[in-house]
PDB file of C-alpha atoms and ligand atoms in Angstrom:
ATOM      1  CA  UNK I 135       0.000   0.000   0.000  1.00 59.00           C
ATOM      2  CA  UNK I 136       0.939   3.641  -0.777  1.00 68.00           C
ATOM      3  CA  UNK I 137       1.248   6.345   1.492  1.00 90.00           C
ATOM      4  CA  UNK I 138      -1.085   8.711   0.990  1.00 96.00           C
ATOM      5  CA  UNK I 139      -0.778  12.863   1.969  1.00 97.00           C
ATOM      6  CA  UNK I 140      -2.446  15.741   1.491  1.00 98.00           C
ATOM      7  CA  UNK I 141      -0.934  19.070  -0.030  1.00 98.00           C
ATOM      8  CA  UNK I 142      -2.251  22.087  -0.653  1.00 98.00           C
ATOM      9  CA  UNK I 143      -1.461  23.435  -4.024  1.00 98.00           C
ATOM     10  CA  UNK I 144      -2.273  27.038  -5.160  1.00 98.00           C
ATOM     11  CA  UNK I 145      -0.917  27.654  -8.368  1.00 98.00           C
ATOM     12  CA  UNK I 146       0.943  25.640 -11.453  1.00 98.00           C
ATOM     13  CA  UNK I 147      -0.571  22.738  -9.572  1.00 98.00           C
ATOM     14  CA  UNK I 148      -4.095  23.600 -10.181  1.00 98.00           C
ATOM     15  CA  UNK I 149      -6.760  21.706 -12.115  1.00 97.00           C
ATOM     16  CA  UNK I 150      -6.377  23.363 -15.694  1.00 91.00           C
ATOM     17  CA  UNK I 151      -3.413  24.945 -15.252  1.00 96.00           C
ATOM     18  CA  UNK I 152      -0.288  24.296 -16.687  1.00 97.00           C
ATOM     19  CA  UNK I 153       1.879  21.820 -14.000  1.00 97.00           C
ATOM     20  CA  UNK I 154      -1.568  20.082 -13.525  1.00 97.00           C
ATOM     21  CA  UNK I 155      -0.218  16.587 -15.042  1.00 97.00           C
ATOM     22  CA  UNK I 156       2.123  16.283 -12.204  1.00 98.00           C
ATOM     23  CA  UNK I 157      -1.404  15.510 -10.397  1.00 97.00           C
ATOM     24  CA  UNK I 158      -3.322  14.090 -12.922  1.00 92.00           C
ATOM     25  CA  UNK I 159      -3.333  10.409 -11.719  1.00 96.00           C
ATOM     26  CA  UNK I 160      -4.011  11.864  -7.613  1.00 98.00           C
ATOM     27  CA  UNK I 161      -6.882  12.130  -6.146  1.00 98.00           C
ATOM     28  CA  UNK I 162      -8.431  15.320  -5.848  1.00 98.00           C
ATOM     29  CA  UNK I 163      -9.994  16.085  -2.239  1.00 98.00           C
ATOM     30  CA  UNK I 164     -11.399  19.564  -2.468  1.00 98.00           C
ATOM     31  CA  UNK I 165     -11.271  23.002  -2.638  1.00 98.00           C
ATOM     32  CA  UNK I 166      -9.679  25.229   0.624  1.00 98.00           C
ATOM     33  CA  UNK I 167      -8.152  28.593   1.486  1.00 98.00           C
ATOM     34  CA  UNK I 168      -5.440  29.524   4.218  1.00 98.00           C
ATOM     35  CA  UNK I 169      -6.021  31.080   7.249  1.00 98.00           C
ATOM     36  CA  UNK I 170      -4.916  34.987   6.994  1.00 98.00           C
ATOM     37  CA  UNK I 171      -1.386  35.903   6.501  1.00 98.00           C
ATOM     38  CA  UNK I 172      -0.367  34.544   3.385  1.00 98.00           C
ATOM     39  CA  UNK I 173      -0.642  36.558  -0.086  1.00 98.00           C
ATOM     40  CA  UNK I 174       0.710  35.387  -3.796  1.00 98.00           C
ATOM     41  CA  UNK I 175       3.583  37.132  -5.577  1.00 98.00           C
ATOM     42  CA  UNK I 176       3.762  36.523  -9.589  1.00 98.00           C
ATOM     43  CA  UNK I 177       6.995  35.305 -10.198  1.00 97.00           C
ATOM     44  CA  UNK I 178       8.004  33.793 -13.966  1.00 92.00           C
ATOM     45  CA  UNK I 179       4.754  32.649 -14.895  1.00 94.00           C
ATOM     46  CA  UNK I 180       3.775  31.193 -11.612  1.00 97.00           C
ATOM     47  CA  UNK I 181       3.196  32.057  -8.089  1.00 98.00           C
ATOM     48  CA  UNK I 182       5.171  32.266  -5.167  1.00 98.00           C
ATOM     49  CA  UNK I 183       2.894  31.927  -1.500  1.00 98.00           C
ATOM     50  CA  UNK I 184       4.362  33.417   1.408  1.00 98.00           C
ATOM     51  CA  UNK I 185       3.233  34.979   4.879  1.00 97.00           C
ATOM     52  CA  UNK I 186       2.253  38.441   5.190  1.00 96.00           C
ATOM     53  CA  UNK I 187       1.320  39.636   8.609  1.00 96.00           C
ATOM     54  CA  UNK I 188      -1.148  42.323   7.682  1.00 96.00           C
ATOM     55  CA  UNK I 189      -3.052  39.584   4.978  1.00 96.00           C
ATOM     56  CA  UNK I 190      -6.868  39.932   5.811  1.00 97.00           C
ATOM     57  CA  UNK I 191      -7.335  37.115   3.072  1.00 97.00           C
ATOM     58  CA  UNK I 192      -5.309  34.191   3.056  1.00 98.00           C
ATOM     59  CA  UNK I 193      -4.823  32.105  -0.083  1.00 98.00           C
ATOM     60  CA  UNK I 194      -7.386  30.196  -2.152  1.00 98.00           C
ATOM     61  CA  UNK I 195      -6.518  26.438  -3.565  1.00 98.00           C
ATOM     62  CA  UNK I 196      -7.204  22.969  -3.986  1.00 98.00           C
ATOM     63  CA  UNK I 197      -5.890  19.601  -1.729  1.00 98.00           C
ATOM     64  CA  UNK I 198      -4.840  16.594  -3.387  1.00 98.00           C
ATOM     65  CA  UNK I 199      -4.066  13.386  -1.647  1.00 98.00           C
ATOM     66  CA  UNK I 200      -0.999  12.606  -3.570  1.00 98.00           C
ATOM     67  CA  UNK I 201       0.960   8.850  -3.152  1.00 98.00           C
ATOM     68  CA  UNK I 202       4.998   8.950  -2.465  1.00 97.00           C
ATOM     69  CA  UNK I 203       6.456   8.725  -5.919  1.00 96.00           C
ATOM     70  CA  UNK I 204       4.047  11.593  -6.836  1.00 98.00           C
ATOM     71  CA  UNK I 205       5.353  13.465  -3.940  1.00 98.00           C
ATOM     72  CA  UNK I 206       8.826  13.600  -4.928  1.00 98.00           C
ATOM     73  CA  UNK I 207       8.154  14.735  -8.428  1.00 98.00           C
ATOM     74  CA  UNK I 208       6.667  17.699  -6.973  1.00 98.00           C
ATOM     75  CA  UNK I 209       9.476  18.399  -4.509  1.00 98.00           C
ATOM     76  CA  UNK I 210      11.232  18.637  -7.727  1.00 98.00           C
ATOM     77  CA  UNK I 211       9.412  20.633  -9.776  1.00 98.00           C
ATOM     78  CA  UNK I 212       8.822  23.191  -6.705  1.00 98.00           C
ATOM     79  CA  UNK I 213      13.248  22.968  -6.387  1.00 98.00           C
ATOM     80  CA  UNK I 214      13.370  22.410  -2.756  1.00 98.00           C
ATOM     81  CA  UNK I 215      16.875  21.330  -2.986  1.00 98.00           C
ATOM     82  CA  UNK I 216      17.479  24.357  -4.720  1.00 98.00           C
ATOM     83  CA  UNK I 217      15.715  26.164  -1.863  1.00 98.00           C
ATOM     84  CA  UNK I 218      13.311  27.902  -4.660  1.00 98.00           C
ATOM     85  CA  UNK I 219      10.088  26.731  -2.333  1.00 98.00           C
ATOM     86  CA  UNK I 220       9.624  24.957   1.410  1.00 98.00           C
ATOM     87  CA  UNK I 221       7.417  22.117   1.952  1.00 98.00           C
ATOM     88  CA  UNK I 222       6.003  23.642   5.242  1.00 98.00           C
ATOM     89  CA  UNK I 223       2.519  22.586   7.256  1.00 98.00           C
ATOM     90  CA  UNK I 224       0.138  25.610   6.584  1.00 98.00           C
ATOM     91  CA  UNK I 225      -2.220  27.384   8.361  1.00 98.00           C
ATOM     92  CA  UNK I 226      -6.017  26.259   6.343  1.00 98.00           C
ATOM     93  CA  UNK I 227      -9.675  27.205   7.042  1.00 98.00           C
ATOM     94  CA  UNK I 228     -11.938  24.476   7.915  1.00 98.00           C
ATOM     95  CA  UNK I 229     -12.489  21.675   7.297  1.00 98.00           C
ATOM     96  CA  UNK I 230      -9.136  21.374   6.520  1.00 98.00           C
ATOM     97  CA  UNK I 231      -7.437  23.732   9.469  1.00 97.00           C
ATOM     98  CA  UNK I 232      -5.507  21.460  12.152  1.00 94.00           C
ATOM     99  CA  UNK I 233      -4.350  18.786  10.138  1.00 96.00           C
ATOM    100  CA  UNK I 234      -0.970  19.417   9.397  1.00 97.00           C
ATOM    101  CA  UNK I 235      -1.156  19.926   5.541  1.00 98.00           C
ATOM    102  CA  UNK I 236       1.409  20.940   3.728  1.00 98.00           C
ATOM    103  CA  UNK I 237       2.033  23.350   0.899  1.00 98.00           C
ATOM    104  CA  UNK I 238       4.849  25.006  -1.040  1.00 98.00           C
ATOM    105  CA  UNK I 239       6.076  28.595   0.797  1.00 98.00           C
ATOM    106  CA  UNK I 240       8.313  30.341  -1.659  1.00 98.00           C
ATOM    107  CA  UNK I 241      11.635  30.485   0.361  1.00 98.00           C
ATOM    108  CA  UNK I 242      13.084  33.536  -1.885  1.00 98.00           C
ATOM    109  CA  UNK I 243      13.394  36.799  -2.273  1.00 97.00           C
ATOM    110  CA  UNK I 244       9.673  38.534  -3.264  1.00 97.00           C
ATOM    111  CA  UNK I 245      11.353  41.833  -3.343  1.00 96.00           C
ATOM    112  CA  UNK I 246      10.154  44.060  -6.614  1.00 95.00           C
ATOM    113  CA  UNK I 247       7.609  40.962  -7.480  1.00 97.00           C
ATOM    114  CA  UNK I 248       4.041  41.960  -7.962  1.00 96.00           C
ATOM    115  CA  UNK I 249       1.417  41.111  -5.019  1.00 96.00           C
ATOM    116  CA  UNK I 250      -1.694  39.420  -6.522  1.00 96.00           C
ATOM    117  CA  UNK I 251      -3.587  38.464  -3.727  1.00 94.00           C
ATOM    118  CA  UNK I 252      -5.288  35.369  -3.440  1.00 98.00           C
ATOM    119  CA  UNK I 253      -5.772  33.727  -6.585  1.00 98.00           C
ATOM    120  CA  UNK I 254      -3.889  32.904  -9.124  1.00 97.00           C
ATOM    121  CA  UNK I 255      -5.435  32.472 -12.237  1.00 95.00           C
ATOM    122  CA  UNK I 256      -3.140  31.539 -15.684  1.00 90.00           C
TER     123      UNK I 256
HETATM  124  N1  PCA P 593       3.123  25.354  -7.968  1.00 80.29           N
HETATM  125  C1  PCA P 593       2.851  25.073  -6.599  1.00 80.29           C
HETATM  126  C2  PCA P 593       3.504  26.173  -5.882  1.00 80.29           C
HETATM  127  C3  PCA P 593       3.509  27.298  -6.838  1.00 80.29           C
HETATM  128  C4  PCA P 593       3.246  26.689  -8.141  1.00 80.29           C
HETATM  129  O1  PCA P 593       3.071  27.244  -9.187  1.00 80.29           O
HETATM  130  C5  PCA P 593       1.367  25.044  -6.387  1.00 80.29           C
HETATM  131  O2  PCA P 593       0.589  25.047  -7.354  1.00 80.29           O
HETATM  132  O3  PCA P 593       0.950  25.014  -5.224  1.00 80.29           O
END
């Protein structure tokens, strides 16, 4: 048997957008937005997530429950070992808040990146 987790995804990872095949053959669980304190930055054609204190509106995406090989090709495409994004336990309304699910922070610099709130839409 697998193991199963569930990620939050908010971006690329979307249904219909374009790093969607990385989840194609995962199970989709439903749709969910952060807790307040996390905004989106457009980086190079995708978004970066990270926390901003004054944030009224949190984030809006989707959970997956994703199996371990999928899991790694993700970690791969978001460049944790390049330190581009953190796999990090984040903060989610109910019915998803408390469970320890993870999504991808972006771990660099958003300096002189545009804040678009919390959507992102390709
Ligand atoms: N892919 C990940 C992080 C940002 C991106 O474009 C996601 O969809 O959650």
């Amino acid at each position: 048997m697998s193991t199963e987790k569930l990620v939050f995804v908010y971006g690329t990872l979307k249904r219909a957008c374009s790093n969607h095949h990385y989840l194609s053959d995962q199970k989709f669980v439903g749709e969910a937005r952060t807790a307040p304190g996390f905004c989106l930055y457009a980086l190079d054609g995708f978004p970066g997530m990270v926390a901003k204190p004054d944030d009224h509106d949190g984030v809006v995406g989707e959970i997956w429950s994703v199996d371990a090989d999928a899991l790694v090709r993700l970690d791969g495409l978001e460049g944790l070992k390049e330190g581009m994004y953190r796999r990090e336990i984040v903060p989610l309304l109910a019915p998803y808040a408390d469970r320890g699910i993870e999504g991808y922070l972006y771990a660099r610099s958003i300096d002189d990146r545009l804040a678009v709130g919390s959507i992102w839409k390709e």
